[in-house]
Amino acid sequence: MIEDLIGLLAEPGQPNFFYDALDAALARHVGHRLLTLLYTDGDEVARVYSNMPDIYPVFGRKPMGVTPWGDLVLRRQQPFLGRDRDAIKWAFFDHELIASIGLNAAINIPVVYDGETIGTINLLHEEFFYEETHVQIARKFAPLLIPAFLEARRAGSAPRDGKGTRP
Protein backbone atom coordinates (compact mmCIF):
# COMPACT_ATOMS: atom_id res chain seq x y z
CA MET A 1 0.00 0.00 0.00
CA ILE A 2 2.36 2.78 1.22
CA GLU A 3 5.49 1.11 -0.16
CA ASP A 4 4.04 1.09 -3.67
CA LEU A 5 3.34 4.82 -3.51
CA ILE A 6 6.80 5.66 -2.16
CA GLY A 7 8.36 4.16 -5.26
CA LEU A 8 6.15 6.32 -7.47
CA LEU A 9 7.58 9.54 -6.06
CA ALA A 10 10.73 9.05 -8.17
CA GLU A 11 8.76 8.75 -11.42
CA PRO A 12 8.56 11.67 -13.87
CA GLY A 13 5.36 13.67 -14.12
CA GLN A 14 5.17 14.77 -10.51
CA PRO A 15 3.15 15.64 -8.62
CA ASN A 16 0.21 14.64 -10.82
CA PHE A 17 1.38 11.09 -11.41
CA PHE A 18 1.56 10.65 -7.64
CA TYR A 19 -1.78 12.41 -6.98
CA ASP A 20 -3.57 10.05 -9.35
CA ALA A 21 -1.96 7.00 -7.72
CA LEU A 22 -2.79 8.34 -4.26
CA ASP A 23 -6.41 8.89 -5.33
CA ALA A 24 -6.64 5.26 -6.43
CA ALA A 25 -4.96 3.96 -3.26
CA LEU A 26 -7.21 6.01 -0.97
CA ALA A 27 -10.28 4.87 -2.91
CA ARG A 28 -9.21 1.26 -2.49
CA HIS A 29 -8.10 1.35 1.16
CA VAL A 30 -10.34 4.04 2.71
CA GLY A 31 -13.08 4.88 0.21
CA HIS A 32 -14.25 8.26 -1.05
CA ARG A 33 -16.50 9.92 -3.56
CA LEU A 34 -14.66 13.24 -3.34
CA LEU A 35 -10.94 13.65 -2.73
CA THR A 36 -9.29 17.04 -2.51
CA LEU A 37 -5.75 17.89 -1.47
CA LEU A 38 -5.10 21.35 -0.02
CA TYR A 39 -1.87 23.05 0.93
CA THR A 40 -1.68 25.91 3.39
CA ASP A 41 -0.57 29.31 2.15
CA GLY A 42 -0.57 31.89 4.91
CA ASP A 43 -4.17 32.40 6.02
CA GLU A 44 -5.55 30.49 3.03
CA VAL A 45 -5.64 26.95 1.75
CA ALA A 46 -5.23 26.21 -1.96
CA ARG A 47 -6.47 23.10 -3.73
CA VAL A 48 -3.82 21.20 -5.71
CA TYR A 49 -5.91 18.13 -6.54
CA SER A 50 -9.59 17.34 -6.92
CA ASN A 51 -11.30 14.33 -8.38
CA MET A 52 -14.33 16.63 -8.98
CA PRO A 53 -12.67 19.68 -10.55
CA ASP A 54 -15.94 21.03 -11.96
CA ILE A 55 -17.31 21.46 -8.43
CA TYR A 56 -14.04 21.83 -6.47
CA PRO A 57 -11.52 23.29 -8.93
CA VAL A 58 -7.78 22.97 -8.57
CA PHE A 59 -6.21 26.07 -7.10
CA GLY A 60 -9.51 27.18 -5.73
CA ARG A 61 -8.60 29.11 -2.58
CA LYS A 62 -10.39 29.48 0.71
CA PRO A 63 -9.57 31.91 3.47
CA MET A 64 -9.03 30.07 6.72
CA GLY A 65 -10.17 32.39 9.43
CA VAL A 66 -10.44 31.17 12.97
CA THR A 67 -12.86 28.23 12.97
CA PRO A 68 -13.29 25.21 15.24
CA TRP A 69 -12.34 22.95 12.31
CA GLY A 70 -9.19 25.00 11.63
CA ASP A 71 -8.27 24.89 15.30
CA LEU A 72 -8.60 21.10 15.35
CA VAL A 73 -6.99 20.19 12.02
CA LEU A 74 -4.64 23.04 11.15
CA ARG A 75 -3.53 24.32 14.56
CA ARG A 76 -3.72 21.23 16.80
CA GLN A 77 -2.88 18.87 13.89
CA GLN A 78 -5.62 16.36 14.71
CA PRO A 79 -7.72 14.50 12.14
CA PHE A 80 -11.37 15.38 11.75
CA LEU A 81 -13.94 12.60 11.44
CA GLY A 82 -17.35 13.90 10.48
CA ARG A 83 -19.76 11.00 10.26
CA ASP A 84 -22.99 12.84 9.50
CA ARG A 85 -24.62 15.97 8.12
CA ASP A 86 -24.49 17.78 11.47
CA ALA A 87 -20.73 17.27 11.68
CA ILE A 88 -20.31 18.55 8.12
CA LYS A 89 -22.41 21.59 8.97
CA TRP A 90 -20.23 22.23 12.05
CA ALA A 91 -17.01 22.00 10.05
CA PHE A 92 -17.59 23.55 6.63
CA PHE A 93 -19.09 26.83 5.47
CA ASP A 94 -19.96 25.17 2.13
CA HIS A 95 -21.92 22.37 3.82
CA GLU A 96 -24.95 23.00 1.59
CA LEU A 97 -22.90 22.39 -1.57
CA ILE A 98 -21.41 19.28 0.02
CA ALA A 99 -24.87 17.96 0.91
CA SER A 100 -26.20 18.78 -2.56
CA ILE A 101 -23.84 16.24 -4.08
CA GLY A 102 -24.80 13.58 -1.53
CA LEU A 103 -21.74 13.85 0.67
CA ASN A 104 -22.41 14.03 4.39
CA ALA A 105 -19.33 12.37 5.88
CA ALA A 106 -15.73 13.55 5.85
CA ILE A 107 -12.23 12.75 6.98
CA ASN A 108 -9.61 15.50 7.03
CA ILE A 109 -6.02 14.50 7.71
CA PRO A 110 -3.39 17.15 8.45
CA VAL A 111 -0.10 16.87 6.58
CA VAL A 112 2.58 18.04 9.01
CA TYR A 113 6.21 18.88 8.28
CA ASP A 114 8.74 20.32 10.72
CA GLY A 115 5.99 20.99 13.26
CA GLU A 116 3.80 22.94 10.81
CA THR A 117 0.58 21.88 9.11
CA ILE A 118 1.39 22.31 5.42
CA GLY A 119 -1.82 20.83 4.01
CA THR A 120 -4.68 18.39 4.34
CA ILE A 121 -6.10 15.26 2.76
CA ASN A 122 -9.87 15.63 2.45
CA LEU A 123 -12.07 12.60 1.85
CA LEU A 124 -15.85 12.82 1.56
CA HIS A 125 -18.48 10.13 1.21
CA GLU A 126 -22.11 9.41 1.96
CA GLU A 127 -23.39 9.88 5.51
CA PHE A 128 -22.16 7.36 8.11
CA PHE A 129 -19.67 5.77 5.70
CA TYR A 130 -16.57 6.58 7.77
CA GLU A 131 -15.41 5.03 11.03
CA GLU A 132 -12.33 5.66 13.16
CA THR A 133 -10.56 2.77 11.39
CA HIS A 134 -10.78 4.75 8.13
CA VAL A 135 -9.05 7.70 9.83
CA GLN A 136 -6.19 5.48 11.02
CA ILE A 137 -5.65 4.12 7.51
CA ALA A 138 -5.83 7.56 5.87
CA ARG A 139 -3.30 9.02 8.33
CA LYS A 140 -0.62 6.69 6.99
CA PHE A 141 -0.76 8.42 3.60
CA ALA A 142 -0.18 11.99 4.87
CA PRO A 143 3.64 12.01 5.05
CA LEU A 144 3.82 11.00 1.39
CA LEU A 145 2.40 14.40 0.43
CA ILE A 146 5.15 16.44 2.11
CA PRO A 147 7.32 16.87 -1.03
CA ALA A 148 4.38 17.81 -3.25
CA PHE A 149 2.91 20.26 -0.74
CA LEU A 150 6.28 21.92 -0.13
CA GLU A 151 6.71 22.32 -3.88
CA ALA A 152 3.17 23.69 -4.25
CA ARG A 153 3.87 26.25 -1.56
CA ARG A 154 7.11 27.22 -3.26
CA ALA A 155 5.51 27.49 -6.69
CA GLY A 156 2.47 29.41 -5.44
CA SER A 157 -0.45 29.62 -7.81
CA ALA A 158 1.13 28.51 -11.10
CA PRO A 159 -1.74 27.74 -13.49
CA ARG A 160 -2.79 24.13 -13.86
CA ASP A 161 -5.57 22.26 -15.57
CA GLY A 162 -8.58 20.75 -13.75
CA LYS A 163 -6.66 17.76 -12.35
CA GLY A 164 -3.64 19.77 -11.16
CA THR A 165 -1.43 19.45 -14.25
CA ARG A 166 0.75 22.35 -15.34
CA PRO A 167 0.07 23.22 -19.00
mmCIF file of C-alpha atoms in Angstrom:
data_model
loop_
_atom_site.group_PDB
_atom_site.id
_atom_site.type_symbol
_atom_site.label_atom_id
_atom_site.label_comp_id
_atom_site.label_asym_id
_atom_site.label_seq_id
_atom_site.Cartn_x
_atom_site.Cartn_y
_atom_site.Cartn_z
ATOM 1 C CA MET A 1 0.000 0.000 0.000
ATOM 2 C CA ILE A 2 2.359 2.784 1.216
ATOM 3 C CA GLU A 3 5.490 1.112 -0.155
ATOM 4 C CA ASP A 4 4.038 1.085 -3.672
ATOM 5 C CA LEU A 5 3.338 4.817 -3.508
ATOM 6 C CA ILE A 6 6.799 5.660 -2.158
ATOM 7 C CA GLY A 7 8.357 4.164 -5.261
ATOM 8 C CA LEU A 8 6.152 6.322 -7.474
ATOM 9 C CA LEU A 9 7.583 9.544 -6.057
ATOM 10 C CA ALA A 10 10.725 9.045 -8.168
ATOM 11 C CA GLU A 11 8.763 8.753 -11.420
ATOM 12 C CA PRO A 12 8.559 11.668 -13.868
ATOM 13 C CA GLY A 13 5.363 13.674 -14.123
ATOM 14 C CA GLN A 14 5.173 14.771 -10.506
ATOM 15 C CA PRO A 15 3.154 15.637 -8.620
ATOM 16 C CA ASN A 16 0.213 14.644 -10.817
ATOM 17 C CA PHE A 17 1.380 11.092 -11.406
ATOM 18 C CA PHE A 18 1.561 10.650 -7.637
ATOM 19 C CA TYR A 19 -1.778 12.406 -6.976
ATOM 20 C CA ASP A 20 -3.574 10.052 -9.352
ATOM 21 C CA ALA A 21 -1.963 6.999 -7.722
ATOM 22 C CA LEU A 22 -2.786 8.344 -4.260
ATOM 23 C CA ASP A 23 -6.406 8.894 -5.325
ATOM 24 C CA ALA A 24 -6.638 5.255 -6.433
ATOM 25 C CA ALA A 25 -4.960 3.960 -3.262
ATOM 26 C CA LEU A 26 -7.209 6.008 -0.967
ATOM 27 C CA ALA A 27 -10.281 4.875 -2.908
ATOM 28 C CA ARG A 28 -9.209 1.258 -2.490
ATOM 29 C CA HIS A 29 -8.103 1.354 1.164
ATOM 30 C CA VAL A 30 -10.338 4.039 2.711
ATOM 31 C CA GLY A 31 -13.076 4.881 0.206
ATOM 32 C CA HIS A 32 -14.248 8.258 -1.046
ATOM 33 C CA ARG A 33 -16.498 9.922 -3.563
ATOM 34 C CA LEU A 34 -14.658 13.238 -3.336
ATOM 35 C CA LEU A 35 -10.944 13.653 -2.726
ATOM 36 C CA THR A 36 -9.285 17.035 -2.508
ATOM 37 C CA LEU A 37 -5.747 17.893 -1.474
ATOM 38 C CA LEU A 38 -5.104 21.346 -0.022
ATOM 39 C CA TYR A 39 -1.874 23.047 0.927
ATOM 40 C CA THR A 40 -1.683 25.912 3.386
ATOM 41 C CA ASP A 41 -0.569 29.308 2.149
ATOM 42 C CA GLY A 42 -0.574 31.889 4.907
ATOM 43 C CA ASP A 43 -4.173 32.402 6.017
ATOM 44 C CA GLU A 44 -5.551 30.491 3.028
ATOM 45 C CA VAL A 45 -5.645 26.952 1.752
ATOM 46 C CA ALA A 46 -5.235 26.206 -1.959
ATOM 47 C CA ARG A 47 -6.472 23.097 -3.729
ATOM 48 C CA VAL A 48 -3.818 21.199 -5.713
ATOM 49 C CA TYR A 49 -5.914 18.133 -6.544
ATOM 50 C CA SER A 50 -9.586 17.338 -6.919
ATOM 51 C CA ASN A 51 -11.302 14.325 -8.385
ATOM 52 C CA MET A 52 -14.329 16.627 -8.976
ATOM 53 C CA PRO A 53 -12.666 19.676 -10.549
ATOM 54 C CA ASP A 54 -15.940 21.026 -11.961
ATOM 55 C CA ILE A 55 -17.308 21.455 -8.429
ATOM 56 C CA TYR A 56 -14.042 21.832 -6.474
ATOM 57 C CA PRO A 57 -11.522 23.289 -8.927
ATOM 58 C CA VAL A 58 -7.779 22.972 -8.566
ATOM 59 C CA PHE A 59 -6.212 26.068 -7.104
ATOM 60 C CA GLY A 60 -9.510 27.184 -5.727
ATOM 61 C CA ARG A 61 -8.596 29.106 -2.584
ATOM 62 C CA LYS A 62 -10.391 29.483 0.706
ATOM 63 C CA PRO A 63 -9.568 31.911 3.475
ATOM 64 C CA MET A 64 -9.026 30.067 6.722
ATOM 65 C CA GLY A 65 -10.165 32.393 9.432
ATOM 66 C CA VAL A 66 -10.438 31.166 12.972
ATOM 67 C CA THR A 67 -12.862 28.232 12.971
ATOM 68 C CA PRO A 68 -13.292 25.212 15.244
ATOM 69 C CA TRP A 69 -12.336 22.951 12.309
ATOM 70 C CA GLY A 70 -9.194 25.004 11.630
ATOM 71 C CA ASP A 71 -8.266 24.894 15.297
ATOM 72 C CA LEU A 72 -8.604 21.098 15.346
ATOM 73 C CA VAL A 73 -6.987 20.186 12.024
ATOM 74 C CA LEU A 74 -4.641 23.042 11.151
ATOM 75 C CA ARG A 75 -3.533 24.317 14.555
ATOM 76 C CA ARG A 76 -3.724 21.226 16.798
ATOM 77 C CA GLN A 77 -2.885 18.868 13.890
ATOM 78 C CA GLN A 78 -5.618 16.364 14.712
ATOM 79 C CA PRO A 79 -7.716 14.499 12.135
ATOM 80 C CA PHE A 80 -11.371 15.378 11.748
ATOM 81 C CA LEU A 81 -13.940 12.603 11.437
ATOM 82 C CA GLY A 82 -17.354 13.905 10.483
ATOM 83 C CA ARG A 83 -19.756 11.003 10.263
ATOM 84 C CA ASP A 84 -22.986 12.844 9.498
ATOM 85 C CA ARG A 85 -24.618 15.971 8.115
ATOM 86 C CA ASP A 86 -24.495 17.781 11.474
ATOM 87 C CA ALA A 87 -20.729 17.270 11.680
ATOM 88 C CA ILE A 88 -20.307 18.550 8.119
ATOM 89 C CA LYS A 89 -22.410 21.594 8.974
ATOM 90 C CA TRP A 90 -20.231 22.233 12.052
ATOM 91 C CA ALA A 91 -17.010 21.996 10.050
ATOM 92 C CA PHE A 92 -17.587 23.546 6.626
ATOM 93 C CA PHE A 93 -19.088 26.835 5.468
ATOM 94 C CA ASP A 94 -19.960 25.170 2.127
ATOM 95 C CA HIS A 95 -21.922 22.370 3.817
ATOM 96 C CA GLU A 96 -24.954 22.996 1.588
ATOM 97 C CA LEU A 97 -22.900 22.386 -1.569
ATOM 98 C CA ILE A 98 -21.409 19.275 0.023
ATOM 99 C CA ALA A 99 -24.866 17.958 0.915
ATOM 100 C CA SER A 100 -26.202 18.783 -2.558
ATOM 101 C CA ILE A 101 -23.838 16.236 -4.077
ATOM 102 C CA GLY A 102 -24.803 13.581 -1.531
ATOM 103 C CA LEU A 103 -21.740 13.851 0.670
ATOM 104 C CA ASN A 104 -22.413 14.030 4.389
ATOM 105 C CA ALA A 105 -19.334 12.366 5.878
ATOM 106 C CA ALA A 106 -15.728 13.555 5.849
ATOM 107 C CA ILE A 107 -12.235 12.749 6.980
ATOM 108 C CA ASN A 108 -9.613 15.502 7.030
ATOM 109 C CA ILE A 109 -6.024 14.505 7.710
ATOM 110 C CA PRO A 110 -3.392 17.151 8.448
ATOM 111 C CA VAL A 111 -0.099 16.869 6.583
ATOM 112 C CA VAL A 112 2.585 18.040 9.009
ATOM 113 C CA TYR A 113 6.209 18.883 8.277
ATOM 114 C CA ASP A 114 8.737 20.319 10.722
ATOM 115 C CA GLY A 115 5.993 20.994 13.261
ATOM 116 C CA GLU A 116 3.804 22.941 10.810
ATOM 117 C CA THR A 117 0.582 21.878 9.110
ATOM 118 C CA ILE A 118 1.385 22.311 5.421
ATOM 119 C CA GLY A 119 -1.825 20.832 4.014
ATOM 120 C CA THR A 120 -4.683 18.392 4.337
ATOM 121 C CA ILE A 121 -6.096 15.260 2.763
ATOM 122 C CA ASN A 122 -9.873 15.632 2.451
ATOM 123 C CA LEU A 123 -12.073 12.599 1.850
ATOM 124 C CA LEU A 124 -15.852 12.825 1.563
ATOM 125 C CA HIS A 125 -18.475 10.127 1.207
ATOM 126 C CA GLU A 126 -22.110 9.406 1.964
ATOM 127 C CA GLU A 127 -23.395 9.876 5.506
ATOM 128 C CA PHE A 128 -22.165 7.360 8.112
ATOM 129 C CA PHE A 129 -19.666 5.774 5.697
ATOM 130 C CA TYR A 130 -16.571 6.576 7.767
ATOM 131 C CA GLU A 131 -15.412 5.027 11.031
ATOM 132 C CA GLU A 132 -12.329 5.660 13.160
ATOM 133 C CA THR A 133 -10.565 2.769 11.390
ATOM 134 C CA HIS A 134 -10.777 4.751 8.126
ATOM 135 C CA VAL A 135 -9.051 7.698 9.826
ATOM 136 C CA GLN A 136 -6.195 5.483 11.016
ATOM 137 C CA ILE A 137 -5.652 4.121 7.510
ATOM 138 C CA ALA A 138 -5.827 7.565 5.874
ATOM 139 C CA ARG A 139 -3.296 9.019 8.331
ATOM 140 C CA LYS A 140 -0.623 6.685 6.994
ATOM 141 C CA PHE A 141 -0.758 8.419 3.603
ATOM 142 C CA ALA A 142 -0.181 11.992 4.871
ATOM 143 C CA PRO A 143 3.643 12.007 5.045
ATOM 144 C CA LEU A 144 3.824 11.001 1.388
ATOM 145 C CA LEU A 145 2.397 14.399 0.429
ATOM 146 C CA ILE A 146 5.147 16.438 2.109
ATOM 147 C CA PRO A 147 7.324 16.870 -1.026
ATOM 148 C CA ALA A 148 4.378 17.805 -3.249
ATOM 149 C CA PHE A 149 2.914 20.263 -0.743
ATOM 150 C CA LEU A 150 6.285 21.924 -0.125
ATOM 151 C CA GLU A 151 6.714 22.319 -3.884
ATOM 152 C CA ALA A 152 3.174 23.689 -4.247
ATOM 153 C CA ARG A 153 3.867 26.255 -1.561
ATOM 154 C CA ARG A 154 7.111 27.220 -3.264
ATOM 155 C CA ALA A 155 5.511 27.491 -6.694
ATOM 156 C CA GLY A 156 2.472 29.410 -5.444
ATOM 157 C CA SER A 157 -0.445 29.619 -7.806
ATOM 158 C CA ALA A 158 1.134 28.506 -11.102
ATOM 159 C CA PRO A 159 -1.738 27.738 -13.495
ATOM 160 C CA ARG A 160 -2.788 24.128 -13.864
ATOM 161 C CA ASP A 161 -5.568 22.255 -15.568
ATOM 162 C CA GLY A 162 -8.576 20.754 -13.751
ATOM 163 C CA LYS A 163 -6.658 17.765 -12.348
ATOM 164 C CA GLY A 164 -3.640 19.773 -11.164
ATOM 165 C CA THR A 165 -1.431 19.451 -14.251
ATOM 166 C CA ARG A 166 0.751 22.348 -15.337
ATOM 167 C CA PRO A 167 0.068 23.216 -18.997
#
